[in-house]
């Protein structure tokens, strides 16, 4: 799983940050006051490490201390260097520092980018290693529970919006705005209603805001973006936790009134599904999403504190049929498919003509999740299920946005999760303070001596 | 990369003995000297946190030893003259281009534009 986790982070953390690094402007990424306070409270002459320093926005605080920043992202490190800071490039799972050399360590909005619990623990332990006994560490991670919106899942892909709209939507979305958005997309739905996906794909692609820089958001684009943001995935941990029983349960869910594949394709399908079992899980999730037709809030995630706030657009199902339900904003498969290199399924309606369009194409390029699934034991019961079918349609090449990988992976933390992680897995750290700040769960922990008997 | 930074750095290449990755040998191709404001208390507080032998060795390799003693003098806290020398070596000398070499494994970490690249490949960790 290690390789897959690492690959996921490469694709959806590292490469994204490299692309968006030039757009990190100070105006949007101010230092949080409590972090500033933590730094200011350090004794003069303290040695402080900012692990995952980004463009170095905390490195200027408290000139009486010596700060070392490090980050995996070259462009961001360069940016910090240009501001005169001492920085280097490294990976936070393997810090190039001596043991116990720092008086304080910062980890602000970093650990939530690790895709497994084990890696998150390792990251904390590695930082603790570099901290002297009595020194303090401050950790900030995105919270699942946020004031204005709620993530449905803990593991999410979040696109980065370089150009916040000229007008910001308020927390409680005004009816007028929502209405106008709905109407606009209703028009869009009507215009694009077509049994053929291809046509729709094309239109949506045109409608899509494709540039990252300097493009003015329209209400329509905003909405499309919020739709895109309702992507989700299982964490790698939970995939491995899945048991056969779960499989069975999901299979029976599938069999209730969905697509029937003809005999011709079934064998081929099973083979592919066995190989790409993970995608099935995603399909399952999407299916369940459809079936829970009531008020699935879209998963919207924004950089906490960002001026650009996307209103949570409640719509009845995460993925509705294209053009069919004109009351709901339509969801273009292109949007969903387009935004992820991890093969999330296109969801198509269960119209009759879908059968023709249904085509399982195992993407030759193994995604992290594919590899993961290949390593899992084959569930032979899968093949035996007559009614097994899939909602998934795979394009030959999972489309990406014109800008390449644009989604950042996050594992958003539940209340208490960070504390629990430290208390149960990092005995050398003692949590002295934990709190909620600007949509983050935060911990201050002290390095203690662990006595081994 | 300042020498104070260098003093914290170590190699974690797999197979290196504990402590064998420190200190990294500096092979500098470009060194810069800056003027940094002297803060006596800051320097005095920094000294106990520094591996003194490694600092001296690094300064020497860059030709900036500037009479720094190989042994820490007692009661240096009020020795302004001494502290100014330490200040110079710790904070004013910067390696802009060069290589950091792991003493145990020989693995080389490049320094570019003052930024050390300490990334290891997956095989090395």
Coordinates of C-alpha atoms in Angstrom, one line a residue:
Chain A
X1 CA 0.0 0.0 0.0
X2 CA 3.0 2.2 0.6
X3 CA 3.7 2.6 -3.1
X4 CA 0.1 3.4 -3.9
X5 CA -0.1 5.9 -1.1
X6 CA 3.1 7.5 -2.3
X7 CA 1.9 7.6 -5.8
X8 CA -1.4 9.2 -4.9
X9 CA 0.4 11.9 -3.0
X10 CA 2.7 12.4 -6.0
X11 CA -0.2 12.8 -8.3
X12 CA -2.6 14.8 -6.1
X13 CA -0.4 16.7 -3.7
X14 CA 3.1 17.2 -5.0
X15 CA 2.4 17.8 -8.7
X16 CA -0.5 20.0 -7.9
X17 CA 1.5 22.2 -5.6
X18 CA 4.2 22.5 -8.2
X19 CA 1.7 23.7 -10.8
X20 CA 0.0 26.2 -8.5
X21 CA 3.1 27.5 -6.7
X22 CA 3.4 30.5 -8.9
X23 CA -0.1 31.6 -7.9
X24 CA 0.5 31.5 -4.2
X25 CA 0.0 35.2 -3.3
X26 CA 0.5 36.4 0.2
X27 CA -2.8 38.2 0.1
X28 CA -4.6 34.9 0.1
X29 CA -2.4 33.0 2.4
X30 CA -1.9 35.0 5.5
X31 CA -0.4 33.6 8.6
X32 CA -3.0 32.5 11.1
X33 CA -2.9 34.5 14.4
X34 CA -2.6 31.5 16.7
X35 CA 0.3 30.2 14.7
X36 CA 1.9 33.6 14.8
X37 CA 1.4 33.6 18.6
X38 CA 3.0 30.2 19.0
X39 CA 6.0 31.5 17.1
X40 CA 6.2 34.7 19.0
X41 CA 6.0 32.9 22.3
X42 CA 9.2 31.0 21.6
X43 CA 12.3 32.1 23.5
X44 CA 14.8 34.3 21.8
X45 CA 17.5 32.1 20.3
X46 CA 15.2 29.3 19.6
X47 CA 15.7 27.0 16.6
X48 CA 12.4 26.4 14.9
X49 CA 11.5 24.1 12.0
X50 CA 8.6 24.7 9.7
X51 CA 7.9 21.4 8.1
X52 CA 6.0 21.9 4.9
X53 CA 6.7 25.6 4.9
X54 CA 5.3 26.3 1.5
X55 CA 6.2 29.8 0.4
X56 CA 7.5 30.5 3.8
X57 CA 4.7 32.7 5.2
X58 CA 5.6 31.8 8.8
X59 CA 9.3 32.1 8.5
X60 CA 9.5 35.9 9.0
X61 CA 7.8 35.7 12.4
X62 CA 9.9 36.4 15.5
X63 CA 13.2 37.6 14.4
X64 CA 14.7 36.6 17.7
X65 CA 14.5 33.0 16.5
X66 CA 16.2 31.0 13.8
X67 CA 13.8 29.3 11.4
X68 CA 14.4 26.6 9.0
X69 CA 11.8 25.9 6.4
X70 CA 11.5 22.8 4.3
X71 CA 9.0 21.6 1.7
X72 CA 8.7 19.0 -1.0
X73 CA 7.8 21.5 -3.6
X74 CA 10.7 23.2 -5.3
X75 CA 8.9 26.2 -6.7
X76 CA 7.5 27.1 -3.3
X77 CA 10.8 26.6 -1.6
X78 CA 12.4 28.9 -4.2
X79 CA 9.7 31.5 -3.5
X80 CA 10.5 31.3 0.2
X81 CA 14.2 31.6 -0.6
X82 CA 13.6 34.7 -2.6
X83 CA 12.2 36.2 0.5
X84 CA 15.5 35.6 2.2
X85 CA 14.5 32.6 4.3
X86 CA 16.6 29.5 5.1
X87 CA 14.8 26.7 3.3
X88 CA 15.5 23.4 1.7
X89 CA 13.8 20.7 -0.2
X90 CA 13.0 17.4 1.5
X91 CA 10.3 14.9 2.2
X92 CA 8.6 15.2 5.6
X93 CA 8.7 11.4 6.1
X94 CA 12.5 11.6 6.0
X95 CA 13.6 14.9 7.5
X96 CA 17.3 15.7 7.0
X97 CA 17.7 16.9 10.5
X98 CA 19.6 15.6 13.5
X99 CA 17.7 14.2 16.4
X100 CA 16.3 16.7 18.9
X101 CA 17.9 19.8 17.3
X102 CA 14.8 22.0 17.3
X103 CA 13.2 23.9 20.1
X104 CA 9.9 24.1 18.2
X105 CA 8.4 22.5 15.1
X106 CA 5.5 23.7 13.0
X107 CA 3.3 21.6 10.8
X108 CA 0.6 23.8 9.4
X109 CA -1.7 22.2 6.9
X110 CA 0.6 19.4 5.9
X111 CA -0.3 16.1 7.5
X112 CA -3.8 16.1 5.9
X113 CA -2.1 15.5 2.6
X114 CA -0.9 12.0 3.6
X115 CA -3.1 9.4 2.3
X116 CA -2.9 6.7 4.9
X117 CA -3.1 6.8 8.7
X118 CA 0.3 5.0 8.9
X119 CA 2.0 7.8 6.9
X120 CA 0.3 10.5 9.0
X121 CA 1.6 8.8 12.1
X122 CA 5.1 8.5 10.6
X123 CA 5.1 12.1 9.6
X124 CA 4.3 13.2 13.2
X125 CA 6.9 10.8 14.6
X126 CA 9.5 12.1 12.3
X127 CA 8.9 15.6 13.3
X128 CA 8.9 14.6 17.0
X129 CA 12.3 13.0 16.4
X130 CA 13.8 16.4 15.5
X131 CA 12.3 18.1 18.5
X132 CA 14.2 18.4 21.7
X133 CA 12.7 17.2 24.9
X134 CA 10.5 20.0 26.3
X135 CA 10.1 21.5 22.9
X136 CA 6.7 22.1 21.4
X137 CA 5.1 21.1 18.2
X138 CA 2.1 22.8 16.6
X139 CA 0.0 20.9 14.1
X140 CA -2.8 22.2 12.0
X141 CA -5.0 20.0 9.8
X142 CA -8.1 20.6 7.9
X143 CA -11.3 19.8 9.8
X144 CA -14.0 17.7 8.4
X145 CA -16.4 19.6 10.5
X146 CA -16.4 23.1 9.2
X147 CA -18.7 25.9 10.1
X148 CA -20.0 26.6 6.7
X149 CA -19.9 23.2 5.1
X150 CA -19.5 19.6 5.8
X151 CA -17.4 17.1 4.0
X152 CA -19.3 13.9 3.4
X153 CA -16.2 11.9 3.4
X154 CA -12.8 12.2 5.0
X155 CA -10.9 11.7 1.9
X156 CA -11.5 14.2 -0.7
X157 CA -10.0 15.8 -3.8
X158 CA -10.1 19.5 -3.8
X159 CA -9.4 21.6 -6.8
X160 CA -7.5 24.8 -6.3
X161 CA -9.1 28.0 -7.5
X162 CA -6.4 30.5 -8.5
X163 CA -8.8 33.4 -9.2
X164 CA -11.5 33.9 -6.7
X165 CA -14.5 35.5 -8.2
X166 CA -14.9 39.3 -8.1
X167 CA -17.9 38.8 -5.9
X168 CA -17.9 36.4 -3.0
X169 CA -20.8 34.4 -2.0
X170 CA -21.9 34.7 1.5
X171 CA -22.0 31.8 3.9
X172 CA -25.7 31.4 3.7
X173 CA -26.2 31.4 0.0
X174 CA -28.8 33.9 -0.9
X175 CA -31.9 32.5 -2.6
X176 CA -31.4 34.8 -5.5
X177 CA -28.0 33.5 -6.3
X178 CA -29.0 30.0 -5.9
X179 CA -32.1 30.5 -8.0
X180 CA -30.1 32.1 -10.8
X181 CA -27.6 29.4 -10.8
X182 CA -30.2 26.8 -11.0
X183 CA -31.9 28.5 -13.8
X184 CA -28.8 29.0 -15.7
X185 CA -28.0 25.3 -15.5
X186 CA -31.5 24.4 -16.2
X187 CA -31.1 26.2 -19.5
X188 CA -27.8 24.4 -19.9
X189 CA -29.4 21.1 -19.2
X190 CA -32.2 21.7 -21.7
X191 CA -29.8 22.9 -24.4
X192 CA -27.6 19.9 -24.0
X193 CA -30.0 17.2 -23.5
X194 CA -28.8 14.5 -25.8
X195 CA -28.7 10.8 -25.7
X196 CA -25.2 10.9 -26.8
X197 CA -22.7 11.6 -24.2
X198 CA -20.1 12.7 -26.6
X199 CA -22.0 15.8 -27.6
X200 CA -22.6 16.7 -24.1
X201 CA -19.0 16.2 -23.2
X202 CA -18.1 18.6 -25.9
X203 CA -20.5 21.3 -24.8
X204 CA -19.6 21.0 -21.2
X205 CA -15.9 21.2 -22.0
X206 CA -16.5 24.4 -23.8
X207 CA -18.6 25.8 -21.0
X208 CA -16.0 24.8 -18.5
X209 CA -13.7 27.4 -17.2
X210 CA -10.5 26.0 -18.4
X211 CA -8.0 28.5 -17.5
X212 CA -6.6 28.9 -14.0
X213 CA -5.3 32.3 -14.2
X214 CA -7.1 35.5 -14.3
X215 CA -10.4 34.2 -15.5
X216 CA -13.4 35.9 -14.2
X217 CA -15.9 33.5 -12.6
X218 CA -19.3 33.5 -13.8
X219 CA -22.1 32.0 -11.8
X220 CA -22.2 29.1 -14.2
X221 CA -18.5 28.4 -13.9
X222 CA -18.8 28.7 -10.1
X223 CA -21.5 26.2 -10.1
X224 CA -19.6 23.8 -12.4
X225 CA -16.7 24.1 -10.1
X226 CA -18.8 23.3 -7.1
X227 CA -20.0 20.3 -8.9
X228 CA -16.5 19.2 -9.6
X229 CA -15.8 19.6 -5.9
X230 CA -18.2 17.0 -5.1
X231 CA -15.8 14.3 -5.9
X232 CA -14.8 11.9 -3.2
X233 CA -12.9 8.8 -2.8
X234 CA -12.3 6.1 -0.3
X235 CA -9.1 6.4 1.7
X236 CA -6.6 3.7 1.0
X237 CA -7.0 2.5 4.5
X238 CA -10.7 1.9 4.1
X239 CA -10.2 0.0 0.9
X240 CA -8.1 -2.5 2.6
X241 CA -10.6 -2.8 5.4
X242 CA -13.3 -3.9 3.0
X243 CA -14.4 -7.3 3.7
X244 CA -16.2 -9.9 1.5
X245 CA -19.3 -9.2 3.4
X246 CA -19.2 -5.7 2.3
X247 CA -18.7 -6.8 -1.2
X248 CA -21.8 -8.9 -1.0
X249 CA -23.8 -6.1 0.4
X250 CA -22.8 -3.8 -2.3
X251 CA -23.4 -6.3 -5.0
X252 CA -26.9 -6.7 -3.9
X253 CA -27.3 -3.0 -4.0
X254 CA -26.1 -2.9 -7.5
X255 CA -28.5 -5.5 -8.6
X256 CA -31.5 -3.5 -7.6
X257 CA -32.7 -1.9 -10.7
X258 CA -29.6 -0.9 -12.6
X259 CA -28.0 -1.6 -15.8
X260 CA -28.1 -5.1 -17.1
X261 CA -25.2 -6.1 -19.2
X262 CA -25.7 -8.5 -21.9
X263 CA -23.9 -11.8 -21.7
X264 CA -21.4 -10.8 -24.3
X265 CA -19.8 -8.2 -22.1
X266 CA -20.3 -9.7 -18.8
X267 CA -17.2 -11.9 -18.7
X268 CA -15.1 -9.2 -20.0
X269 CA -16.6 -6.9 -17.4
X270 CA -16.0 -9.2 -14.6
X271 CA -12.4 -9.5 -15.4
X272 CA -12.0 -5.8 -15.6
X273 CA -14.0 -5.3 -12.4
X274 CA -11.9 -7.8 -10.6
X275 CA -8.9 -6.0 -11.7
X276 CA -10.3 -2.6 -11.1
X277 CA -12.3 -3.5 -8.0
X278 CA -11.7 -0.2 -6.5
X279 CA -13.5 1.6 -9.2
X280 CA -16.5 -0.5 -8.3
X281 CA -16.3 0.8 -4.8
X282 CA -16.5 4.3 -6.2
X283 CA -19.3 3.3 -8.3
X284 CA -21.0 1.9 -5.2
X285 CA -20.5 5.2 -3.5
X286 CA -21.9 7.1 -6.4
X287 CA -24.8 4.7 -6.6
X288 CA -25.6 5.1 -3.0
X289 CA -25.4 8.8 -3.6
X290 CA -28.0 8.6 -6.3
X291 CA -30.2 6.5 -4.2
X292 CA -30.0 8.8 -1.3
X293 CA -31.8 11.3 -3.3
X294 CA -32.5 13.7 -0.5
X295 CA -30.3 16.7 -0.1
X296 CA -26.9 15.5 -0.6
X297 CA -24.9 18.5 -0.1
X298 CA -22.1 18.8 -2.5
X299 CA -18.7 18.4 -1.0
X300 CA -17.2 21.7 -1.2
X301 CA -13.8 22.3 0.1
X302 CA -12.0 25.5 0.1
X303 CA -8.8 26.6 1.6
X304 CA -9.8 27.6 5.1
X305 CA -9.7 31.3 5.4
X306 CA -9.8 31.8 1.6
X307 CA -11.9 34.8 0.5
X308 CA -13.5 32.6 -2.1
X309 CA -16.2 30.6 -0.5
X310 CA -18.3 28.4 -2.5
X311 CA -21.7 28.1 -1.2
X312 CA -22.9 24.6 -0.5
X313 CA -25.3 23.8 -3.2
X314 CA -27.7 21.3 -2.1
X315 CA -29.0 19.2 -4.9
X316 CA -31.0 16.1 -4.8
X317 CA -28.5 13.7 -6.0
X318 CA -24.8 14.0 -6.4
X319 CA -25.0 12.6 -9.9
X320 CA -28.3 13.1 -11.6
X321 CA -29.2 12.0 -15.1
X322 CA -28.1 14.2 -17.7
X323 CA -30.9 16.6 -18.7
X324 CA -33.5 14.4 -17.4
X325 CA -34.3 16.0 -14.2
X326 CA -34.5 19.6 -15.1
X327 CA -35.2 20.7 -11.6
X328 CA -31.8 19.7 -10.7
X329 CA -28.6 21.1 -12.0
X330 CA -27.3 18.6 -14.4
X331 CA -24.0 16.9 -13.9
X332 CA -21.8 16.4 -16.8
X333 CA -19.9 13.2 -16.7
X334 CA -17.2 15.1 -18.4
X335 CA -16.8 17.3 -15.4
X336 CA -16.4 14.5 -13.0
X337 CA -14.3 12.4 -15.3
X338 CA -12.3 15.3 -16.4
X339 CA -11.0 16.3 -13.0
X340 CA -9.3 13.2 -11.9
X341 CA -6.5 11.0 -12.9
X342 CA -7.7 8.5 -10.5
X343 CA -10.3 6.6 -12.4
X344 CA -13.4 7.8 -10.8
X345 CA -16.3 6.5 -12.8
X346 CA -18.5 8.5 -15.0
X347 CA -22.0 8.1 -13.9
X348 CA -24.5 7.8 -16.5
X349 CA -28.2 7.5 -16.3
X350 CA -29.8 4.1 -16.5
X351 CA -31.4 5.0 -19.8
X352 CA -31.8 2.2 -22.3
X353 CA -29.3 3.6 -24.7
X354 CA -26.7 3.5 -22.0
X355 CA -26.1 -0.1 -22.6
X356 CA -24.6 0.8 -26.0
X357 CA -22.4 3.4 -24.4
X358 CA -21.3 1.2 -21.6
X359 CA -17.8 0.2 -22.2
X360 CA -15.4 -0.9 -19.7
X361 CA -12.0 0.0 -20.8
X362 CA -9.2 -0.8 -18.4
X363 CA -6.9 2.1 -18.5
X364 CA -3.5 0.9 -19.5
X365 CA -1.9 3.3 -17.2
X366 CA -2.2 1.8 -13.8
X367 CA -3.4 4.3 -11.3
X368 CA -2.5 4.0 -7.7
X369 CA -5.8 2.4 -6.9
X370 CA -5.6 -0.1 -9.7
X371 CA -2.4 -1.4 -8.4
X372 CA -3.9 -1.5 -5.0
X373 CA -6.7 -3.6 -6.1
X374 CA -4.5 -5.9 -8.1
X375 CA -2.9 -6.8 -4.9
X376 CA -6.0 -7.7 -3.2
X377 CA -7.3 -11.2 -3.1
X378 CA -9.7 -11.8 -5.9
X379 CA -13.2 -12.1 -4.7
X380 CA -14.5 -15.0 -6.6
X381 CA -18.0 -14.3 -5.5
X382 CA -17.9 -11.3 -7.6
X383 CA -17.9 -13.3 -10.7
X384 CA -20.6 -15.5 -9.6
X385 CA -23.2 -12.8 -9.1
X386 CA -25.5 -12.9 -12.0
X387 CA -27.0 -9.6 -11.5
X388 CA -23.7 -7.8 -11.1
X389 CA -23.5 -4.8 -13.2
X390 CA -21.7 -1.6 -13.2
X391 CA -22.7 1.9 -13.6
X392 CA -19.2 2.8 -14.6
X393 CA -18.3 4.0 -18.0
X394 CA -14.7 4.5 -18.7
X395 CA -13.3 6.5 -21.4
X396 CA -10.2 5.2 -23.0
X397 CA -8.2 8.0 -21.4
X398 CA -9.5 9.5 -18.3
X399 CA -9.6 13.1 -19.2
X400 CA -7.9 15.7 -17.2
X401 CA -8.4 19.3 -17.1
X402 CA -6.3 21.2 -19.7
X403 CA -4.1 22.2 -16.8
X404 CA -3.3 18.7 -15.9
X405 CA -3.7 17.5 -12.3
X406 CA -5.8 20.1 -10.6
X407 CA -7.0 18.3 -7.5
X408 CA -5.3 18.1 -4.2
X409 CA -5.9 15.1 -2.0
X410 CA -6.9 15.8 1.5
X411 CA -7.7 13.6 4.4
X412 CA -9.8 15.9 6.5
X413 CA -9.7 15.2 10.2
X414 CA -12.7 14.5 12.5
X415 CA -12.8 16.1 15.9
X416 CA -10.5 14.3 18.2
X417 CA -8.8 12.3 15.4
X418 CA -5.5 14.2 15.5
X419 CA -5.4 14.0 19.3
X420 CA -6.1 10.3 19.2
X421 CA -3.5 9.8 16.6
X422 CA -0.8 11.4 18.8
X423 CA -2.0 9.8 22.0
X424 CA -2.2 6.3 20.7
X425 CA 0.7 6.3 18.3
X426 CA 3.2 8.9 19.3
X427 CA 4.2 8.3 22.9
X428 CA 7.0 10.8 22.7
X429 CA 4.5 13.6 22.3
X430 CA 2.2 14.8 25.0
X431 CA -0.8 16.8 23.8
X432 CA -1.0 20.0 25.9
X433 CA -3.6 21.9 24.0
X434 CA -6.1 21.1 21.2
X435 CA -8.6 23.4 19.6
X436 CA -10.5 24.4 16.5
X437 CA -9.2 27.3 14.5
X438 CA -10.3 28.6 11.1
X439 CA -11.7 25.3 10.0
X440 CA -8.6 23.4 11.3
X441 CA -8.1 21.0 14.1
X442 CA -5.1 22.1 16.0
X443 CA -2.8 20.5 18.5
X444 CA 0.1 21.8 20.5
X445 CA 2.2 18.9 21.8
X446 CA 5.3 18.7 23.9
X447 CA 8.2 16.3 23.4
X448 CA 8.6 14.2 26.4
X449 CA 11.1 11.6 27.4
X450 CA 9.8 8.1 26.9
X451 CA 11.2 5.8 29.5
X452 CA 11.7 2.3 28.3
X453 CA 11.8 -0.3 30.9
Chain B
X1 CA 22.5 27.7 3.1
X2 CA 24.0 29.2 6.2
X3 CA 26.3 27.3 8.4
X4 CA 23.9 27.4 11.2
X5 CA 21.5 25.5 8.9
X6 CA 24.2 23.2 7.8
X7 CA 24.8 22.3 11.5
X8 CA 21.4 20.8 11.7
X9 CA 21.6 18.7 8.6
X10 CA 22.3 15.1 8.4
X11 CA 22.1 12.3 5.9
X12 CA 19.5 9.6 6.3
X13 CA 20.6 7.3 3.6
X14 CA 19.6 3.8 4.4
X15 CA 22.5 1.8 5.8
X16 CA 24.3 4.8 7.3
X17 CA 25.4 4.2 10.8
X18 CA 23.6 6.1 13.5
X19 CA 25.2 9.5 13.5
X20 CA 27.2 8.5 10.5
X21 CA 25.5 11.0 8.3
X22 CA 26.7 14.0 10.2
X23 CA 28.3 16.3 9.6
X24 CA 27.9 16.6 5.9
X25 CA 31.0 17.6 4.1
X26 CA 30.7 20.9 2.1
X27 CA 32.1 21.2 -1.3
X28 CA 31.2 24.8 -2.2
X29 CA 31.5 26.3 -5.6
X30 CA 30.0 29.6 -4.7
X31 CA 30.0 31.2 -1.3
X32 CA 28.5 34.5 -0.4
X33 CA 29.1 36.7 2.6
X34 CA 26.4 38.9 3.8
X35 CA 26.1 41.5 6.5
X36 CA 23.7 40.4 9.2
X37 CA 23.0 42.5 12.2
X38 CA 24.8 41.3 15.3
X39 CA 22.6 40.2 18.1
X40 CA 24.8 39.2 21.0
X41 CA 22.1 37.4 23.1
X42 CA 20.9 35.5 20.1
X43 CA 24.4 34.2 19.3
X44 CA 25.1 33.3 22.9
X45 CA 21.9 31.3 23.1
X46 CA 22.6 29.6 19.8
X47 CA 26.0 28.2 20.7
X48 CA 24.8 25.4 23.0
X49 CA 22.5 24.2 20.3
X50 CA 25.2 23.9 17.8
X51 CA 27.6 21.0 17.3
X52 CA 30.8 23.0 17.8
X53 CA 33.2 20.7 16.1
X54 CA 31.1 20.4 13.0
X55 CA 30.7 24.2 12.8
X56 CA 34.5 24.7 13.0
X57 CA 35.1 22.0 10.4
X58 CA 32.5 23.5 8.1
X59 CA 33.9 27.0 8.5
X60 CA 37.4 25.8 7.8
X61 CA 36.3 24.0 4.7
X62 CA 35.0 27.2 3.3
X63 CA 38.0 29.2 4.3
X64 CA 36.1 31.2 6.8
X65 CA 37.4 29.9 10.0
X66 CA 38.4 33.4 11.0
X67 CA 40.3 32.5 14.2
X68 CA 37.5 30.5 15.6
X69 CA 38.9 28.2 18.3
X70 CA 38.5 24.5 17.9
X71 CA 37.3 24.3 21.4
X72 CA 34.6 26.3 23.0
X73 CA 36.1 28.8 25.4
X74 CA 34.5 28.8 28.9
X75 CA 32.2 31.8 29.7
X76 CA 31.8 32.9 26.2
X77 CA 28.5 34.6 26.9
X78 CA 30.1 37.9 27.5
X79 CA 33.0 37.6 25.2
X80 CA 31.8 39.9 22.5
X81 CA 34.8 39.5 20.4
X82 CA 34.3 35.8 20.3
X83 CA 30.6 36.1 19.8
X84 CA 31.1 38.3 16.8
X85 CA 33.3 35.7 15.2
X86 CA 30.7 33.1 15.8
X87 CA 28.0 35.4 14.5
X88 CA 30.0 35.8 11.3
X89 CA 30.4 32.1 10.8
X90 CA 26.9 31.1 11.7
X91 CA 24.9 33.7 9.9
X92 CA 27.0 35.6 7.4
X93 CA 28.6 32.9 5.4
X94 CA 26.3 31.3 2.9
X95 CA 26.9 28.5 0.5
X96 CA 25.0 29.4 -2.7
X97 CA 26.2 26.5 -5.0
X98 CA 27.8 23.3 -4.1
X99 CA 27.4 19.9 -2.7
X100 CA 26.8 18.3 0.7
X101 CA 28.4 14.9 1.0
X102 CA 27.4 12.2 3.4
X103 CA 30.5 11.2 5.2
X104 CA 29.4 7.6 5.5
X105 CA 27.7 6.8 2.2
X106 CA 29.3 9.4 0.0
X107 CA 25.8 10.4 -1.2
X108 CA 25.8 13.9 -2.6
X109 CA 23.1 16.4 -2.0
X110 CA 23.2 19.5 -4.3
X111 CA 22.9 23.1 -3.2
X112 CA 21.4 25.3 -5.8
X113 CA 20.7 29.0 -5.3
X114 CA 21.3 28.5 -1.7
X115 CA 18.7 25.7 -1.4
X116 CA 19.9 22.3 -0.4
X117 CA 18.1 19.4 -2.0
X118 CA 17.9 16.7 0.6
X119 CA 15.5 14.5 -1.2
X120 CA 16.3 10.8 -1.1
X121 CA 15.0 8.3 -3.6
X122 CA 12.7 5.6 -2.3
X123 CA 15.5 3.0 -2.5
X124 CA 17.6 5.2 -0.3
X125 CA 15.2 5.6 2.6

